[in-house]
Short mmCIF file of C-alpha atoms and ligand atoms in Angstrom, two decimals:
data_model
loop_
_atom_site.label_atom_id
_atom_site.label_comp_id
_atom_site.label_asym_id
_atom_site.label_seq_id
_atom_site.Cartn_x
_atom_site.Cartn_y
_atom_site.Cartn_z
CA MET A 1 98.57 109.69 71.54
CA ARG A 2 99.52 109.72 75.54
CA ALA A 3 102.25 107.70 77.02
CA ALA A 4 104.03 107.67 80.13
CA ARG A 5 107.14 108.95 79.54
CA CYS A 6 110.54 108.21 81.65
CA GLU A 7 112.44 111.64 80.90
CA VAL A 8 115.02 110.72 83.40
CA HIS A 9 116.08 107.78 84.55
CA GLY A 10 114.86 107.56 88.42
CA THR A 11 111.99 106.85 91.03
CA PRO A 12 108.59 105.82 89.59
CA ASP A 13 107.68 109.79 90.70
CA THR A 14 109.92 111.24 87.80
CA ILE A 15 107.48 109.70 85.12
CA VAL A 16 105.66 112.08 83.52
CA ILE A 17 102.47 111.72 81.26
CA ARG A 18 102.98 113.25 77.82
CA GLU A 19 101.74 113.72 74.07
CA VAL A 20 104.31 112.32 71.58
CA SER A 21 103.68 110.90 68.09
CA ASP A 22 101.86 107.46 66.89
CA PRO A 23 103.87 104.94 66.15
CA VAL A 24 104.20 103.90 62.56
CA ALA A 25 104.11 99.93 61.77
CA GLY A 26 107.65 98.99 60.25
CA ALA A 27 108.01 95.88 58.05
CA GLY A 28 107.11 92.67 60.40
CA GLU A 29 105.99 94.87 63.14
CA VAL A 30 102.45 95.32 64.31
CA VAL A 31 100.57 98.37 65.86
CA VAL A 32 98.42 97.73 68.85
CA GLY A 33 95.88 100.07 70.41
CA VAL A 34 96.85 99.45 73.86
CA GLU A 35 93.76 99.05 76.17
CA ALA A 36 95.59 97.71 79.57
CA ALA A 37 98.77 97.31 80.45
CA SER A 38 100.47 95.65 83.68
CA VAL A 39 103.23 96.80 86.06
CA ASN A 40 106.24 94.11 86.50
CA PHE A 41 108.83 94.74 88.64
CA PRO A 42 111.59 94.92 86.04
CA ASP A 43 109.37 98.42 84.91
CA VAL A 44 110.86 99.75 87.90
CA LEU A 45 114.13 99.04 87.38
CA ILE A 46 114.20 100.05 84.01
CA ALA A 47 112.86 103.34 84.76
CA ALA A 48 115.76 103.77 87.59
CA ASP A 49 118.44 102.27 85.27
CA ARG A 50 118.91 99.56 87.21
CA TYR A 51 117.98 96.63 85.00
CA GLN A 52 120.20 94.22 83.10
CA LEU A 53 119.39 96.10 79.84
CA SER A 54 119.62 99.91 79.86
CA VAL A 55 116.80 101.90 77.90
CA PRO A 56 118.01 105.31 76.86
CA THR A 57 116.04 108.76 77.77
CA PRO A 58 113.64 109.44 77.14
CA PHE A 59 111.20 106.10 76.16
CA THR A 60 108.28 105.52 77.32
CA ALA A 61 107.54 103.36 80.18
CA GLY A 62 106.17 99.48 80.18
CA SER A 63 106.63 96.12 79.20
CA GLU A 64 103.01 94.04 79.02
CA PHE A 65 100.07 94.86 77.39
CA ALA A 66 96.96 93.78 75.35
CA GLY A 67 94.61 95.28 73.07
CA ARG A 68 93.51 95.46 69.68
CA VAL A 69 95.54 95.90 65.84
CA LEU A 70 95.28 98.92 64.56
CA SER A 71 97.61 98.34 61.36
CA VAL A 72 100.10 95.50 60.19
CA GLY A 73 103.42 96.30 58.79
CA ALA A 74 104.60 94.20 55.14
CA ASP A 75 105.29 90.91 55.97
CA VAL A 76 102.64 90.35 58.54
CA GLY A 77 100.14 88.28 57.19
CA ASP A 78 98.54 86.52 59.96
CA LEU A 79 97.08 89.60 61.75
CA ALA A 80 94.47 92.11 61.03
CA PRO A 81 93.36 95.21 62.59
CA GLY A 82 90.67 94.36 65.32
CA ASP A 83 92.48 91.10 66.15
CA ALA A 84 92.58 91.30 69.92
CA VAL A 85 96.60 90.46 71.13
CA MET A 86 98.75 90.57 74.39
CA GLY A 87 102.21 91.19 74.14
CA THR A 88 105.69 92.07 75.72
CA ALA A 89 108.35 94.60 74.92
CA LEU A 90 111.34 96.37 76.80
CA SER A 91 109.42 99.46 77.09
CA GLY A 92 106.64 101.48 75.38
CA ALA A 93 103.23 99.55 76.88
CA PHE A 94 102.34 102.63 79.57
CA ALA A 95 100.78 104.24 75.72
CA GLU A 96 97.93 104.43 73.87
CA ARG A 97 99.71 102.93 71.08
CA ILE A 98 102.16 100.67 70.52
CA ALA A 99 104.34 99.45 67.62
CA VAL A 100 106.30 95.60 68.25
CA PRO A 101 107.59 93.00 66.04
CA ARG A 102 104.83 90.09 65.00
CA SER A 103 106.80 87.71 67.27
CA ALA A 104 106.10 89.75 70.84
CA LEU A 105 102.68 89.35 70.07
CA SER A 106 100.13 86.30 70.90
CA PRO A 107 96.16 85.83 70.81
CA VAL A 108 94.14 86.54 73.86
CA PRO A 109 92.93 83.34 75.13
CA ALA A 110 89.39 82.74 75.39
CA GLY A 111 88.28 83.46 78.93
CA LEU A 112 90.46 86.60 79.66
CA ASP A 113 89.59 90.13 79.28
CA MET A 114 91.68 92.54 78.17
CA VAL A 115 92.65 93.75 81.95
CA HIS A 116 93.89 89.89 82.60
CA ALA A 117 95.20 89.33 79.80
CA ALA A 118 97.57 92.59 80.07
CA ALA A 119 98.26 90.94 83.48
CA PHE A 120 98.65 87.13 82.08
CA ASN A 121 101.77 86.72 80.06
CA VAL A 122 104.95 87.23 81.69
CA THR A 123 103.93 86.08 85.18
CA TYR A 124 102.17 83.55 84.19
CA ARG A 125 104.53 81.75 81.65
CA THR A 126 107.43 82.69 84.18
CA ALA A 127 105.41 80.89 86.90
CA TYR A 128 104.64 77.93 84.55
CA HIS A 129 108.24 77.19 83.50
CA ALA A 130 109.88 77.75 87.15
CA VAL A 131 107.32 75.31 88.19
CA THR A 132 107.18 72.53 85.63
CA THR A 133 110.42 72.58 83.33
CA PHE A 134 112.54 73.66 86.20
CA GLY A 135 110.84 72.50 89.37
CA ALA A 136 109.52 69.20 87.56
CA LEU A 137 106.67 69.80 90.13
CA GLU A 138 105.00 66.48 90.89
CA PRO A 139 101.60 65.85 92.23
CA GLY A 140 101.58 66.04 95.97
CA ASN A 141 104.91 67.63 96.16
CA TRP A 142 105.37 70.33 98.98
CA VAL A 143 106.16 73.37 97.12
CA VAL A 144 107.32 76.82 98.77
CA VAL A 145 106.90 79.55 96.70
CA LEU A 146 108.73 83.10 98.27
CA GLY A 147 107.36 86.38 97.27
CA ALA A 148 103.92 84.29 97.13
CA ALA A 149 101.52 87.60 97.14
CA GLY A 150 103.91 89.03 94.61
CA GLY A 151 103.08 88.86 90.38
CA VAL A 152 105.04 85.88 89.75
CA GLY A 153 105.09 84.20 92.95
CA SER A 154 100.84 84.46 92.86
CA ALA A 155 100.90 82.93 89.46
CA ALA A 156 103.09 80.15 91.33
CA VAL A 157 100.82 79.44 93.74
CA ASP A 158 98.07 79.07 91.41
CA ILE A 159 99.64 77.14 88.61
CA ALA A 160 101.23 74.90 91.46
CA THR A 161 98.16 73.64 92.95
CA ARG A 162 96.18 73.69 89.77
CA LEU A 163 99.10 70.99 88.88
CA GLY A 164 98.35 69.07 92.32
CA GLY A 165 101.24 70.82 94.34
CA ARG A 166 100.86 71.34 98.24
CA VAL A 167 101.50 74.82 98.25
CA ILE A 168 103.28 77.03 101.19
CA ALA A 169 102.90 80.48 100.51
CA ALA A 170 105.49 82.39 102.05
CA ALA A 171 105.16 86.50 101.97
CA SER A 172 106.38 89.52 104.60
CA THR A 173 103.33 89.74 106.51
CA PRO A 174 100.99 87.45 107.67
CA GLU A 175 98.10 89.04 106.02
CA ARG A 176 100.18 89.11 102.22
CA ALA A 177 100.58 85.75 102.85
CA GLU A 178 96.83 84.53 103.97
CA ALA A 179 95.87 86.51 100.57
CA CYS A 180 97.33 83.50 98.82
CA ARG A 181 95.09 80.95 100.48
CA ALA A 182 92.59 82.07 97.85
CA LEU A 183 94.75 81.02 95.14
CA GLY A 184 95.01 77.64 96.79
CA ALA A 185 97.82 77.84 99.23
CA VAL A 186 97.26 75.13 102.15
CA GLU A 187 99.76 76.51 104.63
CA THR A 188 101.57 80.16 105.05
CA ILE A 189 104.25 81.62 106.15
CA ALA A 190 105.60 85.14 107.44
CA TYR A 191 109.38 85.20 106.92
CA ASP A 192 109.44 88.67 108.38
CA SER A 193 108.28 87.70 111.73
CA GLU A 194 108.32 84.06 111.63
CA ASP A 195 111.84 81.53 110.99
CA LEU A 196 111.29 80.37 107.28
CA LYS A 197 113.66 77.37 107.17
CA GLN A 198 112.05 76.17 110.58
CA ARG A 199 108.33 76.76 109.67
CA ILE A 200 108.69 74.74 106.40
CA LYS A 201 110.56 71.93 107.99
CA GLU A 202 107.59 71.91 110.80
CA ILE A 203 104.87 71.89 108.08
CA THR A 204 106.42 69.40 105.46
CA GLY A 205 108.59 67.18 107.74
CA THR A 206 111.00 65.72 105.10
CA GLY A 207 111.29 69.32 103.68
CA ALA A 208 110.19 70.92 100.25
CA GLN A 209 110.56 69.29 97.09
CA VAL A 210 110.04 72.41 95.37
CA VAL A 211 111.07 75.98 96.14
CA ILE A 212 110.42 79.06 93.64
CA ASP A 213 112.44 81.79 94.58
CA PRO A 214 111.75 85.66 93.00
CA VAL A 215 112.80 87.27 96.04
CA GLY A 216 116.36 86.65 96.96
CA GLY A 217 118.41 87.91 99.77
CA ALA A 218 118.67 86.12 102.92
CA TYR A 219 115.69 84.18 102.16
CA SER A 220 117.12 81.89 99.45
CA GLU A 221 119.44 80.60 101.69
CA GLN A 222 116.91 79.47 104.27
CA ALA A 223 115.04 77.88 102.04
CA LEU A 224 117.30 75.67 100.41
CA ARG A 225 118.34 74.46 103.99
CA ALA A 226 114.50 73.52 104.39
CA ILE A 227 114.33 71.61 101.17
CA ALA A 228 114.22 68.01 100.87
CA TRP A 229 116.65 65.66 99.46
CA GLY A 230 116.91 65.52 96.05
CA GLY A 231 114.30 68.79 95.87
CA ARG A 232 114.42 71.62 93.15
CA PHE A 233 115.50 75.09 93.99
CA VAL A 234 114.53 77.16 90.97
CA CYS A 235 116.16 80.89 90.98
CA VAL A 236 113.76 83.43 89.20
CA GLY A 237 114.84 86.90 90.44
CA PHE A 238 115.92 88.99 93.12
CA ALA A 239 113.26 91.13 93.78
CA GLN A 240 114.80 91.84 97.47
CA GLY A 241 117.97 93.64 95.46
CA ASP A 242 120.59 91.32 97.09
CA ILE A 243 122.40 88.34 95.17
CA PRO A 244 122.43 85.46 97.71
CA ARG A 245 125.74 83.34 97.82
CA ILE A 246 124.89 79.66 98.41
CA PRO A 247 127.14 77.54 100.14
CA LEU A 248 127.81 74.76 97.71
CA ASN A 249 127.51 72.08 100.71
CA LEU A 250 123.82 72.52 101.35
CA VAL A 251 123.36 71.28 97.24
CA LEU A 252 125.90 68.58 98.11
CA LEU A 253 124.15 67.03 101.46
CA LYS A 254 120.54 67.56 100.05
CA GLY A 255 121.48 66.28 96.39
CA ALA A 256 119.57 69.38 95.47
CA ILE A 257 119.27 70.71 92.07
CA VAL A 258 119.41 74.44 91.83
CA ARG A 259 118.30 76.03 88.51
CA GLY A 260 117.87 79.23 87.22
CA PHE A 261 115.98 80.60 83.92
CA GLU A 262 114.82 83.66 81.78
CA ILE A 263 111.67 83.59 80.25
CA ARG A 264 113.10 86.21 77.64
CA THR A 265 115.53 83.54 76.00
CA LEU A 266 113.63 80.43 76.86
CA ALA A 267 111.99 80.20 73.30
CA SER A 268 115.57 80.06 71.86
CA ARG A 269 117.03 77.77 74.45
CA LEU A 270 114.16 75.23 75.21
CA PRO A 271 111.44 75.64 72.04
CA ALA A 272 109.56 72.44 72.91
CA ALA A 273 109.02 73.48 76.38
CA VAL A 274 107.62 76.75 74.93
CA ASP A 275 105.52 74.61 72.58
CA LYS A 276 104.21 72.47 75.16
CA GLY A 277 103.62 75.21 77.86
CA ARG A 278 101.76 77.21 75.44
CA ALA A 279 99.50 74.11 75.06
CA GLU A 280 98.96 73.49 78.99
CA ILE A 281 98.63 77.27 79.80
CA GLU A 282 95.69 77.83 77.31
CA CYS A 283 93.63 74.31 79.19
CA LEU A 284 94.39 75.83 82.26
CA VAL A 285 92.94 78.89 81.02
CA ALA A 286 90.16 77.26 79.53
CA GLN A 287 89.38 75.71 82.87
CA GLY A 288 89.38 79.21 85.07
CA MET A 289 93.03 80.29 85.21
CA LYS A 290 93.22 83.83 85.53
CA PRO A 291 96.10 86.15 87.28
CA LEU A 292 94.93 87.97 90.84
CA VAL A 293 94.76 91.72 89.59
CA SER A 294 94.26 93.82 92.85
CA GLU A 295 94.35 97.34 91.84
CA VAL A 296 93.76 99.17 88.77
CA TYR A 297 95.13 103.12 87.81
CA SER A 298 94.68 105.07 84.82
CA LEU A 299 97.13 106.11 82.60
CA ASP A 300 97.48 109.44 84.29
CA GLU A 301 98.29 107.48 87.70
CA ALA A 302 101.00 105.33 85.92
CA PRO A 303 103.80 106.87 88.33
CA LEU A 304 101.47 105.48 91.63
CA ALA A 305 101.30 102.11 89.85
CA LEU A 306 104.62 102.19 89.60
CA THR A 307 105.47 103.39 92.81
CA ARG A 308 102.72 101.18 94.55
CA VAL A 309 105.07 97.88 92.65
CA ALA A 310 108.17 99.35 93.69
CA GLU A 311 107.53 99.78 97.47
CA ARG A 312 106.12 96.17 97.80
CA ARG A 313 102.51 97.34 98.12
CA ALA A 314 100.75 95.39 95.35
CA THR A 315 98.92 91.67 95.85
CA GLY A 316 99.07 89.96 93.10
CA LYS A 317 99.03 92.10 89.71
CA ILE A 318 98.05 95.77 89.48
CA VAL A 319 96.75 96.78 85.64
CA ILE A 320 96.81 100.34 84.18
CA ASP A 321 93.54 100.62 82.38
CA ILE A 322 94.93 102.72 79.36
CA SER A 323 91.37 104.14 78.15
CA SER A 324 90.63 105.56 81.37
CA ARG A 325 91.64 109.25 82.87
N1 LIG B 1 113.54 85.07 85.12
C1 LIG B 1 112.48 85.38 84.54
O1 LIG B 1 112.22 85.15 83.52
C2 LIG B 1 111.66 86.29 85.33
C3 LIG B 1 110.44 87.05 84.83
C4 LIG B 1 109.86 87.71 85.74
C5 LIG B 1 110.04 88.25 86.63
N2 LIG B 1 111.13 87.97 87.09
C6 LIG B 1 111.94 88.46 88.43
O2 LIG B 1 111.11 88.01 89.34
C7 LIG B 1 111.11 88.91 90.69
C8 LIG B 1 109.57 89.27 90.81
O3 LIG B 1 108.89 89.90 89.75
P1 LIG B 1 107.12 89.81 90.19
O4 LIG B 1 106.67 90.67 88.78
O5 LIG B 1 106.40 88.90 90.70
O6 LIG B 1 107.53 91.13 91.20
P2 LIG B 1 106.77 92.03 92.39
O7 LIG B 1 105.03 91.41 91.41
O8 LIG B 1 107.03 93.14 92.72
O9 LIG B 1 106.97 90.78 93.62
C9 LIG B 1 108.12 90.50 94.16
C10 LIG B 1 107.80 90.23 95.52
O10 LIG B 1 108.94 90.08 96.30
C11 LIG B 1 108.97 90.35 97.56
N3 LIG B 1 110.14 91.36 98.01
C12 LIG B 1 110.68 90.94 99.09
N4 LIG B 1 111.88 91.99 99.41
C13 LIG B 1 111.04 92.97 98.47
C14 LIG B 1 112.07 94.29 97.84
N5 LIG B 1 112.85 94.94 98.78
N6 LIG B 1 111.34 95.18 97.20
C15 LIG B 1 110.28 94.39 96.59
N7 LIG B 1 109.68 93.53 96.40
C16 LIG B 1 110.28 92.88 97.58
C17 LIG B 1 107.45 91.21 98.05
O11 LIG B 1 106.81 90.55 98.31
P3 LIG B 1 106.93 90.73 100.16
O12 LIG B 1 106.70 92.11 100.42
O13 LIG B 1 105.33 89.66 100.69
O14 LIG B 1 107.81 89.81 100.67
C18 LIG B 1 106.80 91.55 96.42
O15 LIG B 1 105.54 90.92 96.30
C19 LIG B 1 111.82 90.14 89.95
O16 LIG B 1 113.21 90.39 90.50
C20 LIG B 1 111.84 90.39 88.41
O17 LIG B 1 112.64 91.03 87.73
C21 LIG B 1 112.20 87.04 86.57
#
């Protein structure tokens, strides 16, 4: 089969397309014929060996996919060849086939095609729990989403809007912020050219009740300074690269709650929240919710797809259509 291989750790342009042997399903595993895979920011970090978990070379890049079951290993009784599934893995998704544990897969919800299913799980589940489980969104709340044009950000704009929030989409340029209006944002801030704290205060009056932060760096403190009393600041990631150090006097004065979470470990830590979330997310998908996919590339173009994300050019999600050359 063909696969996008990371033979040395480095920038996306070091990734090469190679013929490798087909995976075989071990006990408890499923082999999926991948139809589409989406690029997540951590794929760039894993390729560069800058992620919190290290993957030794050589390996196949890619962590999120959708496709059809080809074969199942011993102990897998509830999936059969042909079933439509979506899943996640640390690596291996940018390939024609992938073998993963059964627990890494879920059915493709009705209403999502393979391209949108491949782009759904990581960003929408992350954004859902950031907005609800950790952000405790209430209808009418002002919600500031940093990195709003990115994968997690665009999903957070979409979900917070659908659940009754008034979303302020914050992104680097006016064009990127404006793109979020299609997902429901009612206000926008271009943080590279506007004063983020000042603008949030102007728009909301008393401050924002919820801040969703997948960006980090200097913008985190500015957003926290514009949070309402009792507001919830949810730390999701550090796409900007710098991990901010927050002055605790801000937390004290604002009675703010600062929470962080990781989708990877959520099921083991808060299983009830994950079950509740699954049901509500299915409901929202049935109502037409789906990720914003702005660019689709072939497997040969996987290095370019990763470069687009690394260079901060993606709006919403970028997908690799595995079947096209
Ligand atoms: N906690 C979790 O469970 C979880 C789950 C998924 C992802 N994450 C993390 O969340 C972050 C965002 O993931 P994502 O998939 O949304 O990524 P993404 O699609 O690449 O979006 C990240 C956004 O951050 C902004 N940004 C600001 N400075 C940047 C920089 N120096 N380099 C790149 N982007 C920069 C960009 O928007 P502008 O250019 O408009 O500023 C970009 O759209 C990552 O750190 C990821 O590891 C965490």
